[in-house]
Coordinates of C-alpha atoms and ligand atoms in Angstrom, one line a residue:
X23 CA 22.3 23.2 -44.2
X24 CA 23.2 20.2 -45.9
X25 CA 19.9 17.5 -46.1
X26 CA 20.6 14.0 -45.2
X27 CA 21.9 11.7 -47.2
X28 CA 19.4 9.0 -46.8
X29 CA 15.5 8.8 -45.8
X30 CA 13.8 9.6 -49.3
X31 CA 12.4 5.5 -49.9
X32 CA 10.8 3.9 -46.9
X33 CA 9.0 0.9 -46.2
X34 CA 5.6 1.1 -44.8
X35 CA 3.1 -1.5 -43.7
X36 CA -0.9 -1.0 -43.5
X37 CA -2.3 -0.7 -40.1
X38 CA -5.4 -3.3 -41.7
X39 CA -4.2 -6.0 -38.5
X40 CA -3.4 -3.0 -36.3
X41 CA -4.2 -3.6 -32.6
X42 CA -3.1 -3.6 -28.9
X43 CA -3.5 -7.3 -28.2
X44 CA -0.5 -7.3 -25.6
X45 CA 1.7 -5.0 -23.8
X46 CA 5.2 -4.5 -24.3
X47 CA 5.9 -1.4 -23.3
X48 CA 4.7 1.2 -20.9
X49 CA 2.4 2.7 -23.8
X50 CA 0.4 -0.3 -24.1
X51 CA -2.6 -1.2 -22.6
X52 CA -5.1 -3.8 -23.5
X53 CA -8.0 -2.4 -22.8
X54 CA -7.1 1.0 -24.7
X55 CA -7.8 -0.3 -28.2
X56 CA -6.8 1.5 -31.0
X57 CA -9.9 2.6 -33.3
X58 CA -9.0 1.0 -36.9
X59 CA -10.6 4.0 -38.8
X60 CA -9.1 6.7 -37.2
X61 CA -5.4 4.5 -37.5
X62 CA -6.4 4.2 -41.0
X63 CA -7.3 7.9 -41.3
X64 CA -3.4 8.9 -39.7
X65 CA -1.7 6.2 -41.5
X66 CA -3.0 8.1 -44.9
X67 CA -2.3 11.5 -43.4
X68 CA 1.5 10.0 -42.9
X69 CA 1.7 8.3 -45.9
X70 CA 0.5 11.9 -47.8
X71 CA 2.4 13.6 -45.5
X72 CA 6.0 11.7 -46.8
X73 CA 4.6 11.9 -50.6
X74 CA 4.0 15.5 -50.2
X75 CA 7.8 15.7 -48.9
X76 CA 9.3 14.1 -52.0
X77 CA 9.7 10.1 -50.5
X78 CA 8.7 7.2 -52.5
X79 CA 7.0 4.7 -51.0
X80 CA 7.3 0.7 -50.7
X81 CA 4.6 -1.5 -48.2
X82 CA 5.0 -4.6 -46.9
X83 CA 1.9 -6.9 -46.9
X84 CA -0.2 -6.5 -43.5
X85 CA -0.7 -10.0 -41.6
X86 CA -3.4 -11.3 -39.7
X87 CA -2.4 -11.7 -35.6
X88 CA 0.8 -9.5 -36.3
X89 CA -0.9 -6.2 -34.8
X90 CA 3.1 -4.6 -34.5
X91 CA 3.8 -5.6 -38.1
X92 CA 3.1 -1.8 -38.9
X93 CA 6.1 -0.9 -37.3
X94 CA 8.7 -1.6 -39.9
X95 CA 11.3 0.3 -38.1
X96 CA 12.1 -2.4 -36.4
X97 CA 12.1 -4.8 -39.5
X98 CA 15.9 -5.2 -39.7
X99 CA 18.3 -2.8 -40.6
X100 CA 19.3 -2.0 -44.3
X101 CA 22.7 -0.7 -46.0
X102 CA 22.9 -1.0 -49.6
X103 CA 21.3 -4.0 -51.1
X104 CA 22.1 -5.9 -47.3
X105 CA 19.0 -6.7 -45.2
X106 CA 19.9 -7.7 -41.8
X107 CA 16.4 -8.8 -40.0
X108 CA 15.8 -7.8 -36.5
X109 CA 16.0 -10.7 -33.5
X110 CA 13.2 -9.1 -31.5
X111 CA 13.5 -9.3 -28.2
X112 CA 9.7 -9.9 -26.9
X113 CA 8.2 -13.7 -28.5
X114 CA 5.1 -11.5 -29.6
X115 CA 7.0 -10.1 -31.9
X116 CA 9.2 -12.8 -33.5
X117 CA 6.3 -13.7 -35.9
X118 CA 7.0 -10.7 -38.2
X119 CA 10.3 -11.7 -39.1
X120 CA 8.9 -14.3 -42.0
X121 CA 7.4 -11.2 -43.6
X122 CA 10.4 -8.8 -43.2
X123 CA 12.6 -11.5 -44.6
X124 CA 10.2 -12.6 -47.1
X125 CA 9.7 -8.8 -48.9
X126 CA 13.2 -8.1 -49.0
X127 CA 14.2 -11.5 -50.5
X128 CA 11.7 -10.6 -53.3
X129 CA 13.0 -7.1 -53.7
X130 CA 16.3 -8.4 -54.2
X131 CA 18.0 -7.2 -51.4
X132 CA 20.5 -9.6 -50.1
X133 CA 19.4 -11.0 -46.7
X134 CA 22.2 -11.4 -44.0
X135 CA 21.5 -12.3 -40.5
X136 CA 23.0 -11.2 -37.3
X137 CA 25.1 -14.2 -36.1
X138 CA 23.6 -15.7 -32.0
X139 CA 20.5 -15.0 -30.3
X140 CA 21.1 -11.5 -29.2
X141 CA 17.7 -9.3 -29.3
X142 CA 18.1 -6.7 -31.9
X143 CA 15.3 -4.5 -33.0
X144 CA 16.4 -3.2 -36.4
X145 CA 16.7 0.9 -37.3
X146 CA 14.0 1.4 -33.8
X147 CA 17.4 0.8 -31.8
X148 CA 20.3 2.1 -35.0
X149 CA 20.5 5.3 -36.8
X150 CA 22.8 6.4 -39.4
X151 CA 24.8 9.7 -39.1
X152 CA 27.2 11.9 -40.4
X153 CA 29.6 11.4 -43.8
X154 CA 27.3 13.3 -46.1
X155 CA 29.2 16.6 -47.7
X156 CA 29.3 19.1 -44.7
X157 CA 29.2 16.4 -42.2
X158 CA 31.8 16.9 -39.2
X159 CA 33.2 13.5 -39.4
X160 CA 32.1 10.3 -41.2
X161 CA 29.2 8.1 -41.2
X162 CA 28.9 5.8 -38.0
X163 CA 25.7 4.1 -36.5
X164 CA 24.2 5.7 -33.1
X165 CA 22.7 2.3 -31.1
X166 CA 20.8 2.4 -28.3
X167 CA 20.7 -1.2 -26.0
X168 CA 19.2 -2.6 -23.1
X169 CA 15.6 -2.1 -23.5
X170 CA 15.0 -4.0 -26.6
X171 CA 18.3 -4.7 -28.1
X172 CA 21.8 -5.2 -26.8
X173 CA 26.0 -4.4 -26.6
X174 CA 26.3 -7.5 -28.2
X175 CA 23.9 -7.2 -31.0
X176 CA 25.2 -3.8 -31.9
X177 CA 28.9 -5.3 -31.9
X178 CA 28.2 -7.8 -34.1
X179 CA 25.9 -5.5 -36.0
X180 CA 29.4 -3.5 -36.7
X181 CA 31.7 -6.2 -37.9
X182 CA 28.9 -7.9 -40.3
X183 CA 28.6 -4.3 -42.3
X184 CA 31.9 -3.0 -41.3
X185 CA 31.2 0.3 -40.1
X186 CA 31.6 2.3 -36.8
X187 CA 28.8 1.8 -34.1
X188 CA 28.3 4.2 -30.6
X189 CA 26.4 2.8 -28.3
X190 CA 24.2 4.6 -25.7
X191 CA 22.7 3.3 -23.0
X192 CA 18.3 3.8 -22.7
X193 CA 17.7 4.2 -18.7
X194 CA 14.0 5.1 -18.8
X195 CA 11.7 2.2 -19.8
X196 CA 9.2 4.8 -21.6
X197 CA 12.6 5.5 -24.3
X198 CA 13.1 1.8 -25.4
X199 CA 14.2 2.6 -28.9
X200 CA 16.5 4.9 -29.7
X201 CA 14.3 6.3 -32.0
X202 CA 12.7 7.7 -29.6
X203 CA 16.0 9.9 -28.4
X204 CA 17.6 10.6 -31.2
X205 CA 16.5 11.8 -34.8
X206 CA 19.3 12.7 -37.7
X207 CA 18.0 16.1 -38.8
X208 CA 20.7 16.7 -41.5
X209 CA 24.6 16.6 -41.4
X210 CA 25.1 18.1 -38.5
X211 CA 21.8 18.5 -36.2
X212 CA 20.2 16.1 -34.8
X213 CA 17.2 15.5 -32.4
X214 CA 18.2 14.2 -28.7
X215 CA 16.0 13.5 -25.5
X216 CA 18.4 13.3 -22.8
X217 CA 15.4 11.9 -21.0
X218 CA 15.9 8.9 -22.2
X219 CA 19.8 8.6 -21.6
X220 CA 22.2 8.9 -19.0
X221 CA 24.9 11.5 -19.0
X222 CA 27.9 9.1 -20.8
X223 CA 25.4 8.8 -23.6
X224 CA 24.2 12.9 -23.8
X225 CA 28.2 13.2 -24.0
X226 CA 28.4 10.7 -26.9
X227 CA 26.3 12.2 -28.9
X228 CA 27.4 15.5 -27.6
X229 CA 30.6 14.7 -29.2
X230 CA 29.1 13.6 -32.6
X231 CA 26.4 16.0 -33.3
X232 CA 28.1 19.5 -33.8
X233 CA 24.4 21.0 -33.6
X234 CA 22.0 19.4 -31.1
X235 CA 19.0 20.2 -30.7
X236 CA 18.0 19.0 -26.8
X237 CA 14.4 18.3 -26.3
X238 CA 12.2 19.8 -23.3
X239 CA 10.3 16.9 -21.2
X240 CA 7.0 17.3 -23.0
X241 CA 8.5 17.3 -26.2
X242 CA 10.3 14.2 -25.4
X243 CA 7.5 12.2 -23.9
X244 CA 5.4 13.3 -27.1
X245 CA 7.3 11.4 -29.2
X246 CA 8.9 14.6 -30.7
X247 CA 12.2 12.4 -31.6
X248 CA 10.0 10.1 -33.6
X249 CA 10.1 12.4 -36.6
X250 CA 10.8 11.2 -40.2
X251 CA 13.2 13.6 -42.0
X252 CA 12.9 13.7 -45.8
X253 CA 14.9 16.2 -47.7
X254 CA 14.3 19.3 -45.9
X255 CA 11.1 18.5 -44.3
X256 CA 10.4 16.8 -40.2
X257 CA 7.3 14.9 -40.3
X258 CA 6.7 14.6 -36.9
X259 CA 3.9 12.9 -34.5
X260 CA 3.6 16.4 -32.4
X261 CA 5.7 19.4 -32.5
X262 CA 5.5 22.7 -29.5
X263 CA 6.0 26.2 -30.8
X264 CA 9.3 26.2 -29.0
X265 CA 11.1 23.7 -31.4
X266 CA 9.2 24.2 -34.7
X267 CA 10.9 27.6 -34.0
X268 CA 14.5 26.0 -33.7
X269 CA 13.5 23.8 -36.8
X270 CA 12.3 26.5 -38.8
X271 CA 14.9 29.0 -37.9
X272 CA 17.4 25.6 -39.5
X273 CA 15.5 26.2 -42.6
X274 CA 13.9 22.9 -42.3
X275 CA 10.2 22.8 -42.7
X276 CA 7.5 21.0 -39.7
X277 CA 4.9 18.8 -40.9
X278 CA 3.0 17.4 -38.2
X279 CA 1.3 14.1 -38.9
X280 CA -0.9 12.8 -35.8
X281 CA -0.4 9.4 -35.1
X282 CA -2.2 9.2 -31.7
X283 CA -3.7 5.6 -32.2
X284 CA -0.6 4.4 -32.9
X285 CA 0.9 6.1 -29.8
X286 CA -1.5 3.4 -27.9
X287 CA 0.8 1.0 -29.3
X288 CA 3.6 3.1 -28.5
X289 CA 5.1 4.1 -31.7
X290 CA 5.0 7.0 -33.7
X291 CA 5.6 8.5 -37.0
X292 CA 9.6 7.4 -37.1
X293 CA 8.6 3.7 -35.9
X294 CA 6.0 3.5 -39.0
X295 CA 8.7 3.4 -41.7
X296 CA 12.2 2.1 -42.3
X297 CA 14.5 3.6 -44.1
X298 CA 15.4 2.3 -47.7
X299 CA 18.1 3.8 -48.9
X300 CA 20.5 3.7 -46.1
X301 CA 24.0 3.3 -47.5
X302 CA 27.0 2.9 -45.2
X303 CA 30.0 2.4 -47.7
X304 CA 31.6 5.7 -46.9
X305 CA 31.6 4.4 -43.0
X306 CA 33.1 1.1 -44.3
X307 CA 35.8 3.2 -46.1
X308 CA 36.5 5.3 -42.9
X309 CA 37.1 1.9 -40.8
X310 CA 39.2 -0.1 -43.8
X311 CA 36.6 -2.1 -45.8
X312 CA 35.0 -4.6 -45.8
Ligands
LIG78 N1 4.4 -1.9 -29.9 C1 5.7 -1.8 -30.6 C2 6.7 -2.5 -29.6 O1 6.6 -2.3 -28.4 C3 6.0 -0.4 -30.9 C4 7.3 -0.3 -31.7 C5 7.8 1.1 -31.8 N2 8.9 1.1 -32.7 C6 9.9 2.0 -32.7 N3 10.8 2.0 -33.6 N4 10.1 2.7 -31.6 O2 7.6 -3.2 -30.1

């Protein structure tokens, strides 16, 4: 097994302004209010959780009215020292970006947005894989569209960095990110709900994953996908017996981290954190530069 090349510095936000104060997905509900203590109790037991696996640690300012804030997945995307911010889809949303833009601008990360109006919602809907040593191929962005962002996003996401993209389509409203599908486990495995995806895209990634590891229905609708993979370690939301034997028998080790207030909001432990240290050049290599 050779561990991921990325997913050891993530950016994390505070769940101080955490809420449901609207509903954007099938999760949400209004009148199912998160309890703050207990969200502040999980986000510590994540944030320990990711220490404890050997990931540093970076948080973004929480902000009054922006209850969603906490999900920094969907702050942009990042390769390199690039920043690309998201275009959320939903107007509820669209508030964060300020913030997003604002800490990696300070952090001297170069900040390059998509060109149009295209919804785009950041790592939530694109996830690295492949091009590490042992990989099968190289590196090349898995995209889902449709729920959140779309083709057109995604295409232009490829040309601005220069690096392969495969799209997939999400069918079932309850998968809008595909973070929620799919999970990069290391070079070659990778989490995949087919639930969540119609047969063109279980073939995709069938083709690109030389190991997949399919999820059963309750796994899937659990948020099992929603993992956070650090070194050799899946910090996931809620694991079954079933697959923490698959994962243990691929050396890696389970660490589950409850997040059930913040699957009222529908996200879990994947949509909490963005990715750092993403770095795409060996893609941009593979497709001629940039
Ligand atoms: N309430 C948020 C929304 O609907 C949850 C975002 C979950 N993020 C993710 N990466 N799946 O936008």
């Amino acid at each position: 097994m050779t561990t991921l090349s990325w997913g050891r510095r993530y950016l994390l936000c505070r769940p101080d302004h955490f809420t449901v104060a609207y509903e954007i997905n099938p999760f949400m509900h209004v009148q199912v209010h998160p309890d703050p203590a207990a969200a502040a109790a999980q986000f510590d037991g994540l944030v320990e959780a990711l220490r404890a696996a050997g990931a540093a640690l970076e948080f973004l300012e929480p902000a009054a009215g922006l209850p969603d804030l906490v999900f920094t997945a969907n702050a942009g995307v990042v390769d390199g020292d690039v920043f690309v911010p998201s275009l959320f889809r939903h107007p509820e949303r669209q508030g964060e970006t300020p913030h997003d833009v604002a800490w990696f601008a300070a952090h001297d990360y170069r900040v390059t947005p998509l060109e149009g109006t295209e919804p785009f919602e950041g790592a939530g809907d694109v996830l690295p894989f492949g091009g590490g040593p042992g990989a099968a191929h190289g590196p090349v962005l898995v995209a889902g569209y449709r729920m959140r962002s779309t083709v057109g996003a995604h295409t232009r996401l490829a040309a601005l960095l220069g690096v392969p993209v495969r799209t997939v389509e999400l069918i079932d409203e309850r998968y809008y990110h595909v973070d929620l599908v799919f999970c990069p486990l290391d070079e070659r495995r990778a989490l995949i709900a087919p639930q969540g995806l119609d047969r063109y895209g279980c073939r995709v990634l069938e083709e690109l994953v030389p190991e997949p590891v399919w999820l059963e229905d309750d796994e899937a609708i659990s948020f099992c996908a929603n993992s956070v993979v650090v070194n050799d370690v899946v910090v996931m939301p809620s694991c079954t017996p079933r697959l923490g034997k698959i994962l243990e028998g691929a050396g890696l080790t389970v660490v589950v981290a409850p997040v059930g207030e913040f699957l009222k909001a529908g996200g879990g432990c994947r949509c909490l954190t963005l990715a750092l240290d993403v770095d795409l050049s060996a893609a941009r290599h593979a497709v001629g530069g940039r």
